[in-house]
Amino acid sequence: MSFQDEMKRIFLRVAAGEMEPEEWETWWNSNKARLEEFLNRGDRGRMMPALWEANYYWMAKTQSGVAYYFHAQGRPVKVSGYYEEKTREEEERERQKAMEGYYKDTALARQRWEAYLEDHPTDTIVFDWKSLLGTPTGQEPAKDFPYKNARTMEQWKECGKELKLRLKENLRAKIAPAAKAYGMKKAGPKTFVREKNGLVSRIQFIGYFRGGGYEAMSCYLCPIYAIQYGILGLPGHICQGENFQRMQKDWGVIQYGMKAVDAAMVERVNRKFDDILVFLADGVLPEWQKIHSLETYFAKERRDYLKATNTGPKDPRTGRPMWDLDPGEKEDPWR
């Protein structure tokens, strides 16, 4: 068997998902010189990118390169979904491993925090957010489009306009009520904020830079006196939990405005906002409700730090540090 025949046989095995990453890596490295004779630079780069590692994520990239190779030769091949499935399994294992590490590393701090919450319960928010799931109240009927994908500038504008309408409907019907229930106010068409006990919480939908929908959603909570130093992240079980993973999946449906926003697309947009609502109302907002007690939880540590460093807010009348004033003397320096 010639090397070219062997090479194509190996490629077909990759397309069929029959070759494991380590076996592929060994075969490729053993035949590098000969592969340069039969493959151009583009094919080599697609099959074995510079950062390639022996795992299923990169094996899926290799499979894509192999499929392109056969397609370019005029003999397209059917590819197996084996590597993509194994990639999802690998990602889930890594996520579970990270979560286990998170719970282990934060066990002591969480015990102290949970004990504190038992003695200082937060206000309970009664809000039936599940009633907001599904089709937004008052949603306009879906339009009929004579095309599926936008090809011209006029079609692109039409799709973008329709997508923005559906985003606005869902934002108004689902996200705004949830934010309002937790005391947040609108600070723009796509932003909700709240300040309580010296902490600022913010939810913002970021517009896609090429037009269309939302590129991402940012959620952060930050002490008002430390805004200049950065923001606090969400706890690991919230920011990497199942609700977050479900929300991130297929985000492009509310990001790109290049497809006809017909009835099927409107339904997908509605479902994606359901995922966002669940992430916020069943995770982020209740967690923030607890974290608003951090000002009292860390009151002594904060006072000691400010006293040691001679930093922090000053009394606007006397210029004295706030930590050095009696309770009756204090005046809000942020007004």
Tab-separated table of C-alpha atoms in Angstrom:
chain	number	residue	atom	x	y	z
A	1	MET	CA	0.000	0.000	0.000
A	2	SER	CA	1.378	3.391	-1.003
A	3	PHE	CA	1.651	6.141	1.607
A	4	GLN	CA	-1.013	8.161	-0.200
A	5	ASP	CA	-3.441	5.247	0.101
A	6	GLU	CA	-2.537	4.820	3.776
A	7	MET	CA	-3.033	8.534	4.354
A	8	LYS	CA	-6.518	8.523	2.846
A	9	ARG	CA	-7.423	5.389	4.794
A	10	ILE	CA	-6.423	7.156	8.031
A	11	PHE	CA	-8.363	10.252	7.010
A	12	LEU	CA	-11.476	8.148	6.398
A	13	ARG	CA	-11.124	6.629	9.855
A	14	VAL	CA	-10.983	10.148	11.319
A	15	ALA	CA	-14.086	11.137	9.377
A	16	ALA	CA	-15.872	8.068	10.746
A	17	GLY	CA	-14.763	8.864	14.310
A	18	GLU	CA	-12.763	5.632	14.559
A	19	MET	CA	-9.410	7.113	15.594
A	20	GLU	CA	-8.557	8.214	19.115
A	21	PRO	CA	-6.579	11.461	19.692
A	22	GLU	CA	-3.393	9.717	20.903
A	23	GLU	CA	-3.370	7.347	17.922
A	24	TRP	CA	-3.863	10.233	15.510
A	25	GLU	CA	-1.087	12.277	17.133
A	26	THR	CA	1.339	9.351	16.977
A	27	TRP	CA	0.573	8.626	13.325
A	28	TRP	CA	0.844	12.305	12.314
A	29	ASN	CA	4.145	12.883	14.115
A	30	SER	CA	5.589	9.687	12.630
A	31	ASN	CA	4.774	10.831	9.096
A	32	LYS	CA	5.328	14.587	9.197
A	33	ALA	CA	7.910	14.665	6.424
A	34	ARG	CA	5.824	12.608	4.000
A	35	LEU	CA	2.640	14.529	4.844
A	36	GLU	CA	4.350	17.717	3.699
A	37	GLU	CA	4.786	16.105	0.278
A	38	PHE	CA	1.094	15.241	-0.154
A	39	LEU	CA	-0.696	18.025	1.706
A	40	ASN	CA	-0.540	21.754	1.160
A	41	ARG	CA	0.056	24.148	4.038
A	42	GLY	CA	-3.634	24.945	4.422
A	43	ASP	CA	-4.662	21.283	4.723
A	44	ARG	CA	-1.921	20.616	7.281
A	45	GLY	CA	-2.984	23.614	9.310
A	46	ARG	CA	-6.636	22.603	9.285
A	47	MET	CA	-5.884	19.007	10.297
A	48	MET	CA	-3.176	19.751	12.838
A	49	PRO	CA	-3.387	23.367	14.119
A	50	ALA	CA	-0.368	24.753	15.952
A	51	LEU	CA	-2.040	24.537	19.367
A	52	TRP	CA	-3.371	21.005	18.828
A	53	GLU	CA	-3.544	18.770	21.903
A	54	ALA	CA	-4.517	15.137	22.280
A	55	ASN	CA	-8.145	15.572	23.274
A	56	TYR	CA	-11.531	15.307	21.600
A	57	TYR	CA	-12.007	19.057	21.170
A	58	TRP	CA	-8.987	19.229	18.889
A	59	MET	CA	-9.873	15.912	17.300
A	60	ALA	CA	-13.145	17.502	16.166
A	61	LYS	CA	-11.055	20.266	14.554
A	62	THR	CA	-8.977	17.623	12.812
A	63	GLN	CA	-12.113	15.902	11.572
A	64	SER	CA	-13.344	19.209	10.143
A	65	GLY	CA	-10.022	19.630	8.314
A	66	VAL	CA	-10.261	16.104	6.928
A	67	ALA	CA	-13.799	16.749	5.709
A	68	TYR	CA	-12.611	19.932	3.964
A	69	TYR	CA	-9.771	17.977	2.326
A	70	PHE	CA	-12.133	15.435	0.761
A	71	HIS	CA	-14.650	18.122	-0.203
A	72	ALA	CA	-11.943	20.070	-2.030
A	73	GLN	CA	-11.102	16.905	-3.973
A	74	GLY	CA	-14.688	16.572	-5.124
A	75	ARG	CA	-15.528	13.554	-2.986
A	76	PRO	CA	-17.276	14.789	0.183
A	77	VAL	CA	-17.544	12.281	3.010
A	78	LYS	CA	-20.042	11.883	5.818
A	79	VAL	CA	-18.554	12.645	9.231
A	80	SER	CA	-19.431	11.053	12.538
A	81	GLY	CA	-20.592	13.055	15.555
A	82	TYR	CA	-18.415	10.941	17.852
A	83	TYR	CA	-15.777	13.585	18.547
A	84	GLU	CA	-18.314	16.317	19.245
A	85	GLU	CA	-20.144	14.065	21.692
A	86	LYS	CA	-16.894	13.126	23.439
A	87	THR	CA	-15.970	16.824	23.523
A	88	ARG	CA	-19.181	17.615	25.383
A	89	GLU	CA	-18.428	14.803	27.819
A	90	GLU	CA	-14.904	16.147	28.363
A	91	GLU	CA	-16.212	19.644	28.981
A	92	GLU	CA	-18.760	18.334	31.487
A	93	ARG	CA	-16.057	16.405	33.346
A	94	GLU	CA	-13.852	19.492	33.482
A	95	ARG	CA	-16.744	21.576	34.729
A	96	GLN	CA	-17.590	19.022	37.404
A	97	LYS	CA	-13.935	18.896	38.441
A	98	ALA	CA	-13.827	22.700	38.689
A	99	MET	CA	-17.030	22.750	40.738
A	100	GLU	CA	-15.691	20.101	43.112
A	101	GLY	CA	-12.555	22.205	43.570
A	102	TYR	CA	-14.689	25.281	44.175
A	103	TYR	CA	-16.749	23.608	46.895
A	104	LYS	CA	-13.616	22.198	48.517
A	105	ASP	CA	-11.686	25.476	48.454
A	106	THR	CA	-14.575	27.583	49.733
A	107	ALA	CA	-15.980	25.169	52.314
A	108	LEU	CA	-14.725	27.066	55.372
A	109	ALA	CA	-15.747	30.487	54.046
A	110	ARG	CA	-19.170	29.210	53.028
A	111	GLN	CA	-19.744	27.679	56.467
A	112	ARG	CA	-19.064	31.048	58.091
A	113	TRP	CA	-21.265	32.806	55.558
A	114	GLU	CA	-24.169	30.379	55.919
A	115	ALA	CA	-23.935	30.591	59.719
A	116	TYR	CA	-24.051	34.363	59.456
A	117	LEU	CA	-27.136	34.233	57.216
A	118	GLU	CA	-28.936	32.065	59.759
A	119	ASP	CA	-28.490	34.819	62.353
A	120	HIS	CA	-29.107	37.640	59.875
A	121	PRO	CA	-31.803	36.427	57.450
A	122	THR	CA	-32.308	38.500	54.332
A	123	ASP	CA	-35.628	39.874	53.158
A	124	THR	CA	-37.618	37.262	51.277
A	125	ILE	CA	-38.683	38.326	47.793
A	126	VAL	CA	-42.050	36.869	46.805
A	127	PHE	CA	-42.050	36.878	43.029
A	128	ASP	CA	-43.707	34.367	40.693
A	129	TRP	CA	-41.106	34.570	37.954
A	130	LYS	CA	-42.160	31.205	36.478
A	131	SER	CA	-45.386	32.810	35.286
A	132	LEU	CA	-43.285	34.935	32.911
A	133	LEU	CA	-41.898	31.944	31.016
A	134	GLY	CA	-43.118	31.242	27.510
A	135	THR	CA	-44.575	33.684	25.005
A	136	PRO	CA	-44.310	37.299	26.211
A	137	THR	CA	-47.629	38.963	26.986
A	138	GLY	CA	-48.770	41.087	24.060
A	139	GLN	CA	-46.146	39.762	21.649
A	140	GLU	CA	-46.824	40.794	18.051
A	141	PRO	CA	-47.520	38.022	15.516
A	142	ALA	CA	-44.507	36.674	13.656
A	143	LYS	CA	-43.846	37.979	10.149
A	144	ASP	CA	-43.618	35.902	6.988
A	145	PHE	CA	-40.295	36.218	5.174
A	146	PRO	CA	-39.771	35.227	1.525
A	147	TYR	CA	-36.160	34.242	2.334
A	148	LYS	CA	-34.294	32.349	5.075
A	149	ASN	CA	-30.935	34.077	5.142
A	150	ALA	CA	-30.356	37.786	4.548
A	151	ARG	CA	-28.424	38.367	1.321
A	152	THR	CA	-28.813	42.077	0.663
A	153	MET	CA	-28.394	45.173	2.807
A	154	GLU	CA	-32.171	45.716	2.802
A	155	GLN	CA	-32.806	42.169	4.002
A	156	TRP	CA	-30.105	42.498	6.666
A	157	LYS	CA	-31.731	45.681	7.972
A	158	GLU	CA	-35.170	44.044	7.945
A	159	CYS	CA	-33.922	41.029	9.918
A	160	GLY	CA	-32.065	43.227	12.393
A	161	LYS	CA	-35.100	45.392	12.983
A	162	GLU	CA	-37.358	42.396	13.576
A	163	LEU	CA	-34.833	40.748	15.914
A	164	LYS	CA	-34.543	43.913	18.000
A	165	LEU	CA	-38.336	44.021	18.318
A	166	ARG	CA	-38.381	40.457	19.690
A	167	LEU	CA	-35.543	41.230	22.083
A	168	LYS	CA	-37.355	44.307	23.345
A	169	GLU	CA	-40.581	42.339	23.862
A	170	ASN	CA	-38.828	39.690	25.944
A	171	LEU	CA	-36.716	42.166	27.867
A	172	ARG	CA	-39.801	44.152	28.830
A	173	ALA	CA	-41.970	41.119	29.650
A	174	LYS	CA	-39.446	38.894	31.462
A	175	ILE	CA	-36.235	40.573	32.574
A	176	ALA	CA	-37.614	43.962	33.627
A	177	PRO	CA	-40.226	42.499	36.049
A	178	ALA	CA	-37.617	40.230	37.650
A	179	ALA	CA	-35.177	43.112	38.105
A	180	LYS	CA	-37.924	45.350	39.496
A	181	ALA	CA	-38.980	42.691	42.017
A	182	TYR	CA	-35.480	42.870	43.492
A	183	GLY	CA	-35.454	46.653	43.661
A	184	MET	CA	-33.478	47.315	40.490
A	185	LYS	CA	-34.215	50.322	38.300
A	186	LYS	CA	-33.620	50.918	34.606
A	187	ALA	CA	-30.488	52.896	33.833
A	188	GLY	CA	-30.970	52.674	30.083
A	189	PRO	CA	-32.907	50.554	27.587
A	190	LYS	CA	-30.818	47.442	28.359
A	191	THR	CA	-29.418	48.115	31.849
A	192	PHE	CA	-30.775	47.586	35.368
A	193	VAL	CA	-29.052	48.776	38.559
A	194	ARG	CA	-29.553	48.835	42.324
A	195	GLU	CA	-27.640	50.370	45.219
A	196	LYS	CA	-28.172	49.071	48.739
A	197	ASN	CA	-25.967	48.935	51.824
A	198	GLY	CA	-23.101	50.388	49.826
A	199	LEU	CA	-23.274	47.696	47.149
A	200	VAL	CA	-24.107	48.332	43.497
A	201	SER	CA	-25.622	45.495	41.449
A	202	ARG	CA	-25.949	45.754	37.693
A	203	ILE	CA	-27.386	43.700	34.828
A	204	GLN	CA	-26.567	44.879	31.330
A	205	PHE	CA	-27.218	43.428	27.889
A	206	ILE	CA	-24.360	44.286	25.543
A	207	GLY	CA	-25.225	45.011	21.933
A	208	TYR	CA	-23.508	43.008	19.197
A	209	PHE	CA	-20.863	45.251	17.656
A	210	ARG	CA	-21.880	44.399	14.081
A	211	GLY	CA	-25.500	45.187	14.696
A	212	GLY	CA	-28.282	42.768	15.423
A	213	GLY	CA	-28.950	41.544	18.946
A	214	TYR	CA	-27.056	41.061	22.200
A	215	GLU	CA	-23.466	39.867	22.228
A	216	ALA	CA	-23.497	39.085	25.943
A	217	MET	CA	-25.034	39.872	29.313
A	218	SER	CA	-22.916	41.165	32.181
A	219	CYS	CA	-23.904	40.765	35.843
A	220	TYR	CA	-21.807	42.251	38.593
A	221	LEU	CA	-21.986	43.318	42.204
A	222	CYS	CA	-19.469	45.791	43.587
A	223	PRO	CA	-18.986	47.833	46.787
A	224	ILE	CA	-19.603	51.452	45.939
A	225	TYR	CA	-16.374	52.527	47.613
A	226	ALA	CA	-14.330	50.090	45.503
A	227	ILE	CA	-15.759	50.645	42.033
A	228	GLN	CA	-12.415	51.982	40.837
A	229	TYR	CA	-10.704	48.713	41.823
A	230	GLY	CA	-12.895	46.370	39.839
A	231	ILE	CA	-15.913	44.146	40.227
A	232	LEU	CA	-16.837	41.027	42.161
A	233	GLY	CA	-17.686	37.818	40.342
A	234	LEU	CA	-20.624	35.560	41.059
A	235	PRO	CA	-20.148	32.448	43.217
A	236	GLY	CA	-18.925	29.451	41.251
A	237	HIS	CA	-22.106	27.432	41.633
A	238	ILE	CA	-23.986	30.322	39.995
A	239	CYS	CA	-21.604	31.474	37.273
A	240	GLN	CA	-20.746	27.933	36.116
A	241	GLY	CA	-23.865	26.038	37.155
A	242	GLU	CA	-26.386	24.232	34.977
A	243	ASN	CA	-28.570	27.328	34.512
A	244	PHE	CA	-25.586	29.271	33.214
A	245	GLN	CA	-24.559	26.486	30.850
A	246	ARG	CA	-28.097	26.238	29.479
A	247	MET	CA	-28.272	30.002	29.004
A	248	GLN	CA	-24.961	30.158	27.121
A	249	LYS	CA	-25.881	27.362	24.720
A	250	ASP	CA	-27.130	28.637	21.350
A	251	TRP	CA	-26.730	32.270	22.443
A	252	GLY	CA	-26.330	33.248	18.793
A	253	VAL	CA	-30.106	33.103	18.329
A	254	ILE	CA	-30.351	36.493	20.096
A	255	GLN	CA	-27.037	37.815	18.800
A	256	TYR	CA	-26.968	37.706	15.017
A	257	GLY	CA	-29.547	39.441	12.851
A	258	MET	CA	-28.782	37.716	9.571
A	259	LYS	CA	-31.658	35.218	9.403
A	260	ALA	CA	-35.358	35.695	8.846
A	261	VAL	CA	-37.037	36.198	12.233
A	262	ASP	CA	-40.024	34.065	11.306
A	263	ALA	CA	-42.336	32.134	13.658
A	264	ALA	CA	-39.719	29.443	14.349
A	265	MET	CA	-37.044	32.031	15.100
A	266	VAL	CA	-39.369	34.042	17.353
A	267	GLU	CA	-40.041	30.884	19.355
A	268	ARG	CA	-36.297	30.273	19.738
A	269	VAL	CA	-35.787	33.848	20.933
A	270	ASN	CA	-38.570	33.402	23.496
A	271	ARG	CA	-36.994	30.156	24.750
A	272	LYS	CA	-33.567	31.761	25.062
A	273	PHE	CA	-35.001	34.557	27.209
A	274	ASP	CA	-36.631	31.858	29.334
A	275	ASP	CA	-33.117	30.500	29.952
A	276	ILE	CA	-31.864	33.982	30.843
A	277	LEU	CA	-34.777	34.554	33.209
A	278	VAL	CA	-34.154	31.245	34.989
A	279	PHE	CA	-30.448	32.092	35.379
A	280	LEU	CA	-31.273	35.485	36.891
A	281	ALA	CA	-34.386	34.734	38.956
A	282	ASP	CA	-33.346	31.297	40.193
A	283	GLY	CA	-29.690	32.111	40.818
A	284	VAL	CA	-28.193	35.575	40.435
A	285	LEU	CA	-30.868	37.757	42.031
A	286	PRO	CA	-31.498	35.573	45.129
A	287	GLU	CA	-27.724	35.273	45.626
A	288	TRP	CA	-27.325	39.033	45.394
A	289	GLN	CA	-30.098	39.390	47.941
A	290	LYS	CA	-27.890	37.474	50.381
A	291	ILE	CA	-24.700	39.277	49.434
A	292	HIS	CA	-26.250	42.648	50.265
A	293	SER	CA	-25.504	41.675	53.869
A	294	LEU	CA	-21.753	41.694	53.197
A	295	GLU	CA	-21.448	45.282	54.385
A	296	THR	CA	-22.344	44.190	57.909
A	297	TYR	CA	-20.592	40.831	57.561
A	298	PHE	CA	-17.272	42.507	56.781
A	299	ALA	CA	-17.897	45.694	58.760
A	300	LYS	CA	-15.105	45.081	61.289
A	301	GLU	CA	-12.592	43.939	58.638
A	302	ARG	CA	-13.358	46.957	56.479
A	303	ARG	CA	-13.050	49.411	59.378
A	304	ASP	CA	-9.721	47.889	60.460
A	305	TYR	CA	-8.409	48.068	56.883
A	306	LEU	CA	-9.448	51.678	56.389
A	307	LYS	CA	-7.960	52.646	59.739
A	308	ALA	CA	-4.656	50.882	59.014
A	309	THR	CA	-4.288	52.418	55.549
A	310	ASN	CA	-5.886	55.810	56.343
A	311	THR	CA	-8.030	55.459	53.226
A	312	GLY	CA	-11.722	55.412	52.444
A	313	PRO	CA	-14.422	58.093	52.344
A	314	LYS	CA	-13.903	61.366	54.187
A	315	ASP	CA	-16.454	63.480	56.005
A	316	PRO	CA	-17.157	66.364	53.589
A	317	ARG	CA	-17.448	68.869	56.438
A	318	THR	CA	-14.306	68.092	58.428
A	319	GLY	CA	-12.186	65.952	56.123
A	320	ARG	CA	-11.853	63.347	58.873
A	321	PRO	CA	-11.917	59.658	57.868
A	322	MET	CA	-15.383	58.114	58.139
A	323	TRP	CA	-14.091	55.269	60.295
A	324	ASP	CA	-12.896	57.830	62.864
A	325	LEU	CA	-16.325	59.427	63.386
A	326	ASP	CA	-18.950	58.609	65.966
A	327	PRO	CA	-22.213	57.225	64.535
A	328	GLY	CA	-24.004	60.502	65.246
A	329	GLU	CA	-21.416	62.480	63.299
A	330	LYS	CA	-21.496	60.455	60.085
A	331	GLU	CA	-22.841	61.964	56.938
A	332	ASP	CA	-23.247	60.193	53.618
A	333	PRO	CA	-20.314	61.412	51.458
A	334	TRP	CA	-21.874	60.002	48.272
A	335	ARG	CA	-24.891	62.291	48.225
